[in-house]
Amino acid sequence: MSEVNNTRGNLWVNRLKKDFRASLAVVLLLCFAPLVVTTPYSFGILIVSIYFALLALGWNLLAGFTGQFSLAPAAFAMLGAYTTALLDYHLQTPLSIGIPAAIFGTAVLGWLLGRVVLRLTGPYLSLTTLSFAEIARVVVGNSIEFTRGDQGLNVPTLFENRIGYYYLFLMVLVATLVLLYLLMKSRTGRFWLAIRDDATGAESRGIDVVRYKTLAFSLSCAICGLAGSLYGTFSQLVSPELGLLMQTGLVISMVVIGGMGTLTGPIVGAMLVYLASEWMRDFGGIQMIVFSAAVILFARFLRTGLWGLASKMMQGKGKP
Amino acid sequence: MSLLRTEGLQKNFGGVAAVDDCSIAVEAGEILGLIGPNGSGKTTLLNILSGFLAPDAGSVWLADERVTGMSPVQLARRGLLRMFQMSRVFTRISAFDNMLTAGLAMGLAESEAESRAATLFEELTLTHVQYLDAGQLSGGQRKLLEFGMCFIAPPAIALLDEPFAAVHPVMRETMARFIRSRHALGQTFVLVSHDMPIIVDLCQRAVCMNAGRVIAEGATRAVLESAAVIEAYLGSSAHV
Ligand SMILES: Nc1ncnc2c1ncn2[C@@H]1O[C@H](COP(=O)(O)OP(=O)(O)OP(=O)(O)O)[C@@H](O)[C@H]1O
Ligand SMILES: [Mg+2]
């Protein structure tokens, strides 16, 4: 059940502004995490959860804002990571070029994938992106001459200490949020929402669906590619495991639990789900079962996710 | 010269000729009624005119430009806007945002789109629901919203596919009044409807289709009274 809101607060700009402010508040909170988090191990967990927050934001741009249910975010993280790693391995390209190259490369690949699935919707689109993701992973894993296969590749690091990485990931998160906020506030974002709700209707209004869909694909994949590239330099090892479908499953559960079609939801969802999955590591392979069940429950009973619930409660309180 | 005309349009679905050798002309500034029994090809014709279907043969002209086979986006840019028989609104954003999006898509600046949207909601007496998500509007309100979205930037031609169907009489009158006022300003319409009193009231000219073919055209009264049209509506066309 969605709540009924017939006030100016329900206008897209107002919803978006409130959402953006909340997402910045979460980031601000994360800035102070080093005051309480001290062990390198816990820092590692925080950094990886921000990596997932970036993937979640990237996937949400496609699925939550544009209505394109892609199953390839993890594959694009892998491709971004490999772009940087391969440039280093074969050509000794410095990271200052290797990381932008990952953004560019995944943007181009995302654009191509967007063209391929242009006329597809629903399950057909999902299955095609899934095939792409699996093919990419298998090709990377089997091109042993070129990629060293499952052994993976070593990548140079950007910082020796984890604090440096932590704040780098936070900065990238803020930059991504600002970019998404500005886009969603503009014509482009409104056209994405229109395409999500009714692509044929959007076309009839004169919205260039082809152009805006491929743009969303390109940008979403570039965000995932950048996240993957940075993650590679952080862990100093990239392997095809980055592109496992299970990683995409995690990303989807993060967005659905946090709140699809929002900025705050994916970040909060990523934090909660990743921390929970680390915690559940001690109990063996039950994570995916728990998260799948959570996704089903949220999809059934709480479509708007945790952020939807929170903003509903804030709205209730805000009334005179 | 006619503002919009078709020459020998043909569209077959399997063995069915949904549109069969159809030539019509829409004059600038008129409200052209498009009538015909269920399944006679009215929506298919509108789909071709708005670029959602490519014809198997024939051509479409907008003023002196041949626009056959152009995409809906290209045609919308040229001012050919259509309203669907089954409402298509953007359900998860507010009605007001729907209207704004329509304005932005037509190239209006945001501030301009906002003030025009506010005026349209007043004209259509929808102000009391303008901030609701469009998915929370009633069927009739959605129709009215989609109707309004066609006029945020006056189109060259508005193609309306049964705008009055399933709409409350009071709202119908609101729509009819809106059409009359825009017509007075020179707006051109193609109006598909099964509501003959409204067709008689609004349209100077009418075209009647049956089984994909134009069976009568001319002054509205004359079309409605022609033998071919009466026969088509009485359902004796089954043997054709
Ligand atoms: N996409 C399609 N695929 C196959 N047949 C179709 C398709 N669209 C329309 N038709 C057929 O074409 C014919 C004309 O349909 P159309 O929808 O144009 O009629 P209409 O005049 O708009 O009818 P109504 O008054 O009921 O809306 C019908 O026989 C219909 O079954
Ligand atoms: Mg029809």
XYZ file of C-alpha atoms and ligand atoms in Angstrom:
592
model
C 0.000 0.000 0.000
C 1.375 3.388 -0.909
C 0.358 6.278 1.249
C -1.764 9.079 -0.119
C -0.025 12.417 -0.178
C -1.794 15.341 -1.791
C 0.546 18.124 -0.716
C 3.356 20.009 -2.450
C 5.650 17.678 -0.556
C 4.716 15.006 -3.079
C 6.137 17.026 -5.974
C 9.184 15.306 -7.416
C 11.606 18.162 -6.626
C 10.488 18.222 -3.017
C 10.695 14.462 -2.640
C 14.122 14.518 -4.236
C 15.453 17.370 -2.085
C 14.363 15.678 1.110
C 15.895 12.424 -0.097
C 19.152 14.131 -1.086
C 19.470 15.858 2.275
C 18.907 12.566 4.074
C 21.533 10.844 1.934
C 24.042 13.582 2.765
C 23.205 13.155 6.447
C 24.042 9.468 6.169
C 27.340 10.323 4.498
C 28.091 12.870 7.214
C 27.508 10.189 9.806
C 29.894 7.933 7.932
C 32.543 10.676 8.006
C 32.725 10.293 11.754
C 32.891 6.512 11.692
C 36.697 6.530 12.175
C 36.073 7.919 15.672
C 34.555 4.620 16.722
C 35.950 2.202 14.145
C 39.597 1.521 14.711
C 40.672 -1.927 13.579
C 41.825 -2.323 9.964
C 39.411 -5.220 9.664
C 36.351 -3.101 10.477
C 37.664 -0.376 8.186
C 37.818 -2.923 5.428
C 34.193 -3.792 6.020
C 33.157 -0.138 5.874
C 35.092 0.421 2.665
C 33.521 -2.602 1.001
C 30.072 -1.494 2.095
C 30.659 1.872 0.415
C 31.796 -0.022 -2.678
C 28.430 -1.760 -2.578
C 26.641 1.545 -1.966
C 28.130 2.788 -5.250
C 27.003 -0.339 -7.090
C 23.561 0.027 -5.502
C 23.316 3.663 -6.636
C 24.413 2.664 -10.122
C 21.906 -0.158 -10.346
C 19.165 1.990 -8.858
C 19.688 4.557 -11.609
C 18.695 1.873 -14.111
C 16.150 -0.151 -12.169
C 14.745 2.411 -9.739
C 14.777 5.569 -11.830
C 14.533 4.300 -15.406
C 12.709 0.991 -14.926
C 15.378 -1.151 -16.607
C 15.887 -4.227 -14.460
C 19.462 -5.054 -15.416
C 21.279 -8.056 -13.940
C 24.747 -6.836 -14.834
C 25.959 -4.383 -12.156
C 28.533 -6.777 -10.703
C 29.745 -7.654 -14.209
C 30.405 -3.979 -14.867
C 32.265 -3.646 -11.578
C 34.408 -6.567 -12.722
C 34.933 -5.010 -16.145
C 35.934 -1.696 -14.576
C 38.355 -3.429 -12.238
C 39.871 -5.406 -15.109
C 40.226 -2.327 -17.297
C 42.486 -0.749 -14.707
C 44.257 -3.999 -13.858
C 44.929 -5.026 -17.462
C 46.242 -1.585 -18.389
C 48.650 -1.866 -15.505
C 49.618 -5.485 -16.162
C 50.217 -5.197 -19.886
C 51.140 -1.544 -20.395
C 52.200 -0.399 -16.925
C 49.638 2.395 -17.264
C 49.517 4.529 -14.109
C 46.319 4.560 -12.051
C 45.788 8.223 -12.926
C 44.965 6.962 -16.414
C 43.835 3.449 -15.500
C 40.918 4.567 -13.313
C 39.452 7.111 -15.783
C 39.911 4.455 -18.465
C 37.707 2.118 -16.405
C 34.980 4.779 -16.255
C 35.224 5.416 -19.969
C 35.418 1.749 -20.948
C 32.405 0.684 -18.908
C 30.449 3.718 -20.103
C 31.020 2.652 -23.704
C 30.206 -1.001 -22.977
C 27.106 0.068 -21.043
C 26.033 2.197 -23.964
C 26.440 -0.795 -26.297
C 24.491 -3.082 -23.966
C 21.822 -0.377 -23.766
C 21.555 -0.396 -27.571
C 21.265 -4.182 -27.635
C 18.402 -4.323 -25.122
C 16.712 -1.182 -26.416
C 13.525 -2.841 -27.589
C 13.395 -5.332 -24.724
C 11.411 -4.952 -21.536
C 10.766 -6.871 -18.332
C 12.126 -10.399 -18.093
C 13.572 -10.305 -21.634
C 15.751 -7.366 -20.740
C 16.807 -8.979 -17.467
C 17.716 -12.254 -19.161
C 19.730 -10.526 -21.860
C 21.734 -8.511 -19.336
C 22.185 -11.696 -17.322
C 23.612 -13.478 -20.356
C 25.909 -10.562 -20.988
C 27.096 -10.642 -17.372
C 27.792 -14.370 -17.399
C 29.503 -14.263 -20.788
C 31.725 -11.405 -19.612
C 32.683 -13.312 -16.484
C 33.410 -16.546 -18.336
C 35.435 -14.758 -21.014
C 37.515 -12.959 -18.416
C 37.985 -16.182 -16.456
C 39.004 -18.227 -19.486
C 41.304 -15.789 -21.294
C 44.193 -17.105 -19.265
C 46.923 -15.705 -21.536
C 45.506 -12.240 -21.292
C 43.954 -12.065 -17.811
C 45.656 -14.916 -15.911
C 42.139 -16.398 -15.498
C 40.963 -17.292 -12.031
C 44.351 -16.468 -10.551
C 43.430 -12.836 -10.989
C 45.675 -9.822 -11.433
C 47.569 -7.726 -8.944
C 46.857 -4.019 -8.957
C 48.952 -1.233 -7.459
C 47.446 0.621 -4.552
C 46.541 4.289 -4.203
C 47.057 4.623 -0.449
C 49.035 2.615 2.019
C 46.534 3.161 4.835
C 42.890 2.285 5.036
C 41.816 5.684 6.328
C 42.900 7.197 3.019
C 40.816 4.665 1.125
C 37.874 5.168 3.376
C 37.726 8.886 2.694
C 38.395 8.379 -0.996
C 35.400 6.057 -1.235
C 33.296 8.534 0.738
C 34.308 11.355 -1.602
C 33.377 9.303 -4.640
C 30.074 8.464 -2.961
C 29.320 12.151 -2.386
C 30.287 13.034 -5.951
C 28.005 10.297 -7.271
C 25.149 11.493 -5.068
C 25.558 15.085 -6.212
C 25.691 14.029 -9.855
C 22.582 11.866 -9.494
C 20.769 14.602 -7.593
C 21.483 17.185 -10.276
C 20.459 14.796 -13.040
C 17.269 13.711 -11.307
C 16.305 17.333 -10.761
C 16.810 18.167 -14.423
C 14.870 17.348 -17.558
C 16.945 14.184 -17.976
C 15.847 12.749 -14.644
C 12.215 13.569 -15.275
C 12.385 11.827 -18.637
C 13.936 8.775 -16.980
C 11.032 8.630 -14.529
C 8.572 8.954 -17.384
C 10.257 6.086 -19.232
C 10.141 4.005 -16.055
C 6.422 4.560 -15.599
C 5.357 4.215 -19.241
C 7.877 4.085 -22.070
C 5.200 4.257 -24.774
C 3.564 7.195 -23.052
C 6.946 8.911 -22.804
C 7.528 8.392 -26.519
C 4.141 9.860 -27.357
C 5.078 13.019 -25.451
C 8.165 13.446 -27.640
C 10.703 12.035 -25.191
C 13.574 10.406 -27.054
C 13.351 7.049 -25.281
C 16.276 5.552 -27.190
C 18.598 8.351 -26.197
C 17.617 8.528 -22.536
C 17.606 4.760 -22.023
C 21.088 4.344 -23.457
C 22.272 7.330 -21.445
C 20.989 5.670 -18.268
C 22.706 2.414 -19.177
C 25.951 4.163 -19.933
C 26.006 6.200 -16.750
C 24.865 3.360 -14.508
C 27.546 1.050 -15.891
C 30.200 3.750 -15.550
C 29.341 4.198 -11.859
C 29.683 0.432 -11.351
C 32.895 0.415 -13.389
C 34.443 3.166 -11.300
C 33.433 1.388 -8.099
C 35.007 -1.833 -9.366
C 38.191 -0.100 -10.443
C 38.639 1.561 -7.032
C 37.810 -1.680 -5.273
C 40.528 -3.428 -7.274
C 43.176 -0.945 -6.200
C 41.978 -1.278 -2.620
C 42.096 -5.079 -2.464
C 45.119 -5.067 -4.830
C 43.697 -8.113 -6.536
C 40.994 -8.419 -9.158
C 39.457 -11.741 -10.105
C 36.386 -12.892 -12.046
C 34.663 -13.428 -8.689
C 33.872 -9.710 -8.657
C 31.357 -10.400 -11.394
C 29.561 -13.305 -9.761
C 25.806 -13.193 -10.097
C 25.591 -13.497 -6.329
C 27.166 -10.054 -6.056
C 24.407 -8.674 -8.259
C 21.929 -10.447 -5.992
C 23.408 -8.618 -3.030
C 23.135 -5.282 -4.848
C 19.485 -5.912 -5.706
C 18.623 -6.861 -2.133
C 20.366 -3.709 -0.888
C 18.322 -1.453 -3.138
C 15.012 -3.201 -2.532
C 15.491 -3.218 1.237
C 16.747 0.369 1.364
C 14.209 1.804 -1.059
C 14.167 1.676 -4.853
C 13.983 4.882 -6.821
C 15.641 6.925 -4.076
C 19.155 8.145 -3.248
C 19.165 7.363 0.459
C 17.699 3.880 0.141
C 20.530 2.247 -1.799
C 23.175 3.648 0.591
C 21.365 2.627 3.760
C 20.485 -0.725 2.217
C 24.104 -1.340 1.214
C 25.360 -0.570 4.722
C 22.787 -2.753 6.456
C 22.962 -5.682 4.078
C 26.731 -5.757 3.865
C 27.231 -5.439 7.607
C 24.617 -8.141 8.155
C 26.283 -10.398 5.615
C 29.644 -9.991 7.343
C 28.019 -10.767 10.640
C 26.271 -13.820 9.194
C 29.520 -15.082 7.723
C 30.030 -16.906 11.016
C 26.899 -18.942 10.455
C 27.837 -20.357 7.067
C 26.124 -19.777 3.733
C 22.795 -18.529 4.964
C 23.230 -14.920 3.774
C 21.588 -15.294 0.399
C 18.657 -17.165 1.915
C 18.088 -14.410 4.470
C 18.445 -11.620 1.928
C 16.236 -13.320 -0.630
C 13.554 -13.746 2.014
C 13.957 -10.078 2.975
C 13.622 -9.020 -0.661
C 10.425 -11.033 -1.016
C 8.989 -9.540 2.162
C 9.915 -5.988 1.204
C 8.619 -6.382 -2.338
C 5.363 -7.721 -0.923
C 4.770 -5.500 2.087
C 7.076 -2.493 1.907
C 7.542 -1.499 -1.716
C 9.168 1.773 -0.806
C 11.806 0.132 1.382
C 13.215 1.426 4.629
C 13.658 4.945 3.284
C 10.028 4.985 2.203
C 9.010 3.944 5.695
C 11.260 6.547 7.313
C 10.073 9.413 5.105
C 6.474 8.433 5.743
C 7.102 8.640 9.474
C 8.880 11.995 9.132
C 5.984 13.300 7.075
C 3.541 12.211 9.775
C 5.548 14.046 12.405
C 6.016 17.145 10.276
C 2.262 17.793 10.099
C 0.884 20.561 12.323
C -3.556 22.679 -48.549
C -4.710 20.288 -45.831
C -2.765 20.332 -42.588
C -2.661 16.545 -42.414
C -3.547 14.074 -45.090
C -3.097 10.404 -45.890
C -2.995 8.698 -49.244
C -3.939 5.049 -49.676
C -2.860 3.940 -46.206
C -2.805 0.211 -45.705
C -2.151 -1.821 -42.573
C -2.741 -5.557 -42.337
C -2.586 -7.691 -39.225
C -2.284 -11.219 -40.516
C -5.327 -11.597 -42.738
C -7.158 -8.576 -41.314
C -6.929 -5.283 -43.171
C -7.197 -2.994 -40.123
C -6.710 0.049 -42.343
C -7.593 -0.415 -45.968
C -6.754 2.087 -48.709
C -7.512 4.967 -46.391
C -7.251 8.542 -47.595
C -8.377 11.337 -45.324
C -7.609 15.024 -44.964
C -7.645 17.218 -41.869
C -8.026 20.945 -42.476
C -6.241 23.500 -40.328
C -8.405 24.750 -37.485
C -11.147 22.132 -37.728
C -12.372 19.466 -35.363
C -12.630 16.339 -37.466
C -14.788 13.565 -36.042
C -13.562 10.036 -36.683
C -16.283 7.491 -36.116
C -16.966 3.866 -36.906
C -18.006 0.622 -35.200
C -15.688 -1.258 -32.851
C -12.739 -2.700 -34.716
C -13.195 -0.464 -37.748
C -9.581 0.740 -37.645
C -9.798 4.147 -35.945
C -7.108 3.448 -33.360
C -4.902 1.760 -35.952
C -5.182 4.846 -38.150
C -4.228 7.064 -35.201
C -1.311 4.743 -34.439
C -0.034 5.259 -37.967
C -0.581 9.013 -37.860
C 1.348 9.286 -34.585
C 4.176 7.016 -35.719
C 3.505 4.047 -33.445
C 2.818 1.824 -36.460
C 4.414 1.926 -39.881
C 1.896 1.496 -42.699
C 2.319 -1.372 -45.165
C 1.595 1.043 -47.986
C 0.502 4.615 -48.549
C 1.773 7.884 -47.176
C 1.113 10.558 -44.565
C 1.693 14.263 -45.167
C 1.939 16.954 -42.536
C 1.496 20.255 -44.396
C 3.965 19.819 -47.252
C 6.269 17.347 -45.536
C 6.049 13.615 -46.115
C 6.158 12.124 -42.605
C 5.387 8.465 -43.380
C 7.298 6.084 -41.117
C 8.671 8.797 -38.839
C 9.023 7.888 -35.172
C 6.540 9.104 -32.549
C 9.261 11.377 -31.187
C 9.899 13.005 -34.556
C 6.168 13.491 -35.054
C 5.635 14.873 -31.555
C 8.413 17.377 -32.263
C 6.432 18.432 -35.330
C 3.405 18.985 -33.145
C 1.457 15.783 -33.767
C 0.338 14.747 -30.291
C -2.003 11.916 -29.445
C -4.006 10.733 -26.504
C -4.417 7.000 -26.007
C -7.672 5.100 -25.761
C -6.213 3.381 -22.677
C -4.788 6.167 -20.513
C -1.040 6.420 -20.395
C 0.126 8.602 -17.545
C 3.246 8.354 -15.401
C 1.802 6.604 -12.374
C 4.508 7.014 -9.758
C 4.955 10.761 -9.973
C 2.363 13.366 -9.094
C -0.236 14.567 -11.576
C 1.471 17.955 -11.521
C 4.821 16.344 -12.348
C 3.125 14.530 -15.225
C 2.030 17.849 -16.647
C 5.485 19.370 -16.105
C 7.159 16.428 -17.832
C 4.855 16.869 -20.811
C 5.838 20.537 -20.974
C 9.564 19.860 -20.671
C 9.303 17.181 -23.358
C 7.831 19.805 -25.678
C 10.841 21.999 -24.985
C 9.311 24.483 -22.531
C 11.496 26.051 -19.860
C 10.780 24.747 -16.375
C 9.241 27.960 -15.006
C 7.033 28.322 -18.066
C 5.934 24.675 -17.837
C 5.072 25.184 -14.165
C 2.844 28.204 -14.671
C 1.095 26.637 -17.660
C 0.576 23.411 -15.717
C -1.085 25.313 -12.873
C -3.423 27.059 -15.328
C -4.334 23.774 -17.021
C -5.199 22.092 -13.739
C -7.544 24.967 -12.990
C -9.154 24.879 -16.425
C -9.697 21.141 -16.110
C -10.897 21.449 -12.493
C -8.260 18.998 -11.304
C -6.503 21.285 -8.844
C -7.729 19.273 -5.877
C -5.833 16.184 -7.016
C -2.791 17.776 -8.661
C -0.280 16.621 -6.053
C -1.524 13.034 -5.905
C 0.509 10.382 -7.679
C -1.115 9.876 -11.078
C -1.511 6.197 -10.199
C -3.865 7.251 -7.417
C -6.233 9.155 -9.723
C -9.522 7.656 -10.839
C -9.827 6.383 -14.408
C -11.697 9.509 -15.485
C -9.228 11.831 -13.780
C -6.370 10.065 -15.545
C -8.092 10.627 -18.882
C -8.509 14.285 -18.070
C -4.859 14.535 -17.034
C -3.589 12.869 -20.206
C -5.934 15.088 -22.187
C -4.485 18.178 -20.531
C -0.922 17.010 -21.108
C -1.511 17.253 -24.865
C -2.136 20.982 -24.586
C 0.632 22.299 -22.357
C 2.352 23.416 -25.536
C -0.373 23.791 -28.175
C 0.218 21.015 -30.723
C -0.233 21.430 -34.454
C -2.830 18.657 -34.289
C -4.276 16.850 -31.284
C -5.310 13.265 -32.031
C -7.760 12.230 -29.332
C -8.769 8.578 -29.081
C -12.084 8.377 -27.229
C -11.315 11.040 -24.637
C -14.877 10.916 -23.299
C -15.219 7.167 -22.779
C -15.857 6.249 -19.137
C -15.741 9.885 -18.082
C -18.413 11.411 -15.840
C -20.846 13.757 -17.683
C -19.658 16.787 -15.733
C -16.053 16.098 -16.649
C -17.095 15.421 -20.238
C -18.614 18.866 -20.353
C -15.354 20.270 -18.922
C -13.431 18.552 -21.708
C -15.886 19.649 -24.385
C -15.707 23.229 -23.150
C -11.918 23.042 -23.227
C -11.982 21.725 -26.799
C -14.347 24.492 -27.887
C -12.184 27.186 -26.321
C -9.013 25.845 -27.941
C -10.810 25.453 -31.235
C -11.765 29.098 -31.050
C -8.044 29.864 -30.839
C -7.402 27.893 -34.023
C -6.412 24.501 -32.564
C -6.882 21.540 -34.925
C -8.312 18.265 -33.594
C -9.033 14.743 -34.732
C -11.613 13.360 -32.362
C -12.457 9.668 -32.160
C -15.658 8.993 -30.262
C -18.655 6.691 -30.063
C -20.647 9.504 -28.479
C -22.715 10.833 -31.405
C -24.278 13.833 -29.623
C -20.792 15.096 -28.738
C -19.543 14.467 -32.283
C -22.495 16.405 -33.684
C -21.928 19.177 -31.169
C -18.169 19.587 -31.652
C -17.276 18.470 -35.158
C -17.909 20.396 -38.338
C -16.846 17.439 -40.444
C -16.703 13.716 -39.837
C -15.167 10.618 -41.385
C -16.750 7.235 -40.851
C -14.682 4.077 -41.123
C -15.835 0.511 -41.418
C -13.575 -2.535 -41.735
C -10.593 -0.262 -42.333
C -12.208 1.726 -45.141
C -13.608 5.219 -45.241
C -17.301 4.695 -45.987
C -18.451 8.292 -45.642
C -17.014 11.737 -45.125
C -18.284 15.284 -45.159
C -20.477 17.511 -43.012
C -21.146 15.700 -39.724
C -24.939 15.522 -40.045
C -24.779 14.278 -43.600
C -22.281 11.561 -42.635
C -24.405 10.391 -39.738
C -27.499 10.245 -41.908
C -25.892 8.476 -44.853
C -27.196 5.013 -45.603
C -23.756 3.395 -45.482
C -23.099 4.689 -41.990
C -26.475 3.654 -40.655
C -25.971 0.199 -42.088
C -22.463 -0.083 -40.577
C -23.736 0.955 -37.160
C -26.679 -1.409 -37.284
C -24.136 -4.202 -37.579
C -25.224 -5.524 -40.969
C -21.671 -5.110 -42.204
C -20.811 -8.691 -41.275
C -21.385 -9.874 -44.815
C -18.976 -7.345 -46.350
N -1.704 -4.983 -32.733
C -2.661 -5.647 -33.391
N -2.479 -6.927 -33.758
C -3.428 -7.597 -34.460
N -4.603 -7.067 -34.807
C -4.858 -5.804 -34.460
C -3.901 -5.026 -33.727
N -4.417 -3.796 -33.508
C -5.632 -3.809 -34.066
N -5.906 -5.004 -34.635
C -7.125 -5.369 -35.377
O -7.360 -4.330 -36.297
C -8.754 -4.031 -36.372
C -8.972 -2.556 -36.079
O -8.702 -2.300 -34.700
P -8.721 -0.856 -34.093
O -8.229 -0.945 -32.713
O -8.024 0.061 -35.005
O -10.290 -0.534 -34.087
P -11.054 0.729 -33.513
O -11.818 1.308 -34.639
O -10.158 1.623 -32.779
O -12.087 0.037 -32.508
P -12.689 0.555 -31.102
O -13.812 1.466 -31.431
O -13.185 -0.701 -30.469
O -11.598 1.199 -30.345
C -9.442 -4.975 -35.394
O -9.947 -6.046 -36.140
C -8.348 -5.423 -34.489
O -8.569 -6.732 -34.042
Mg -9.985 2.212 -30.829
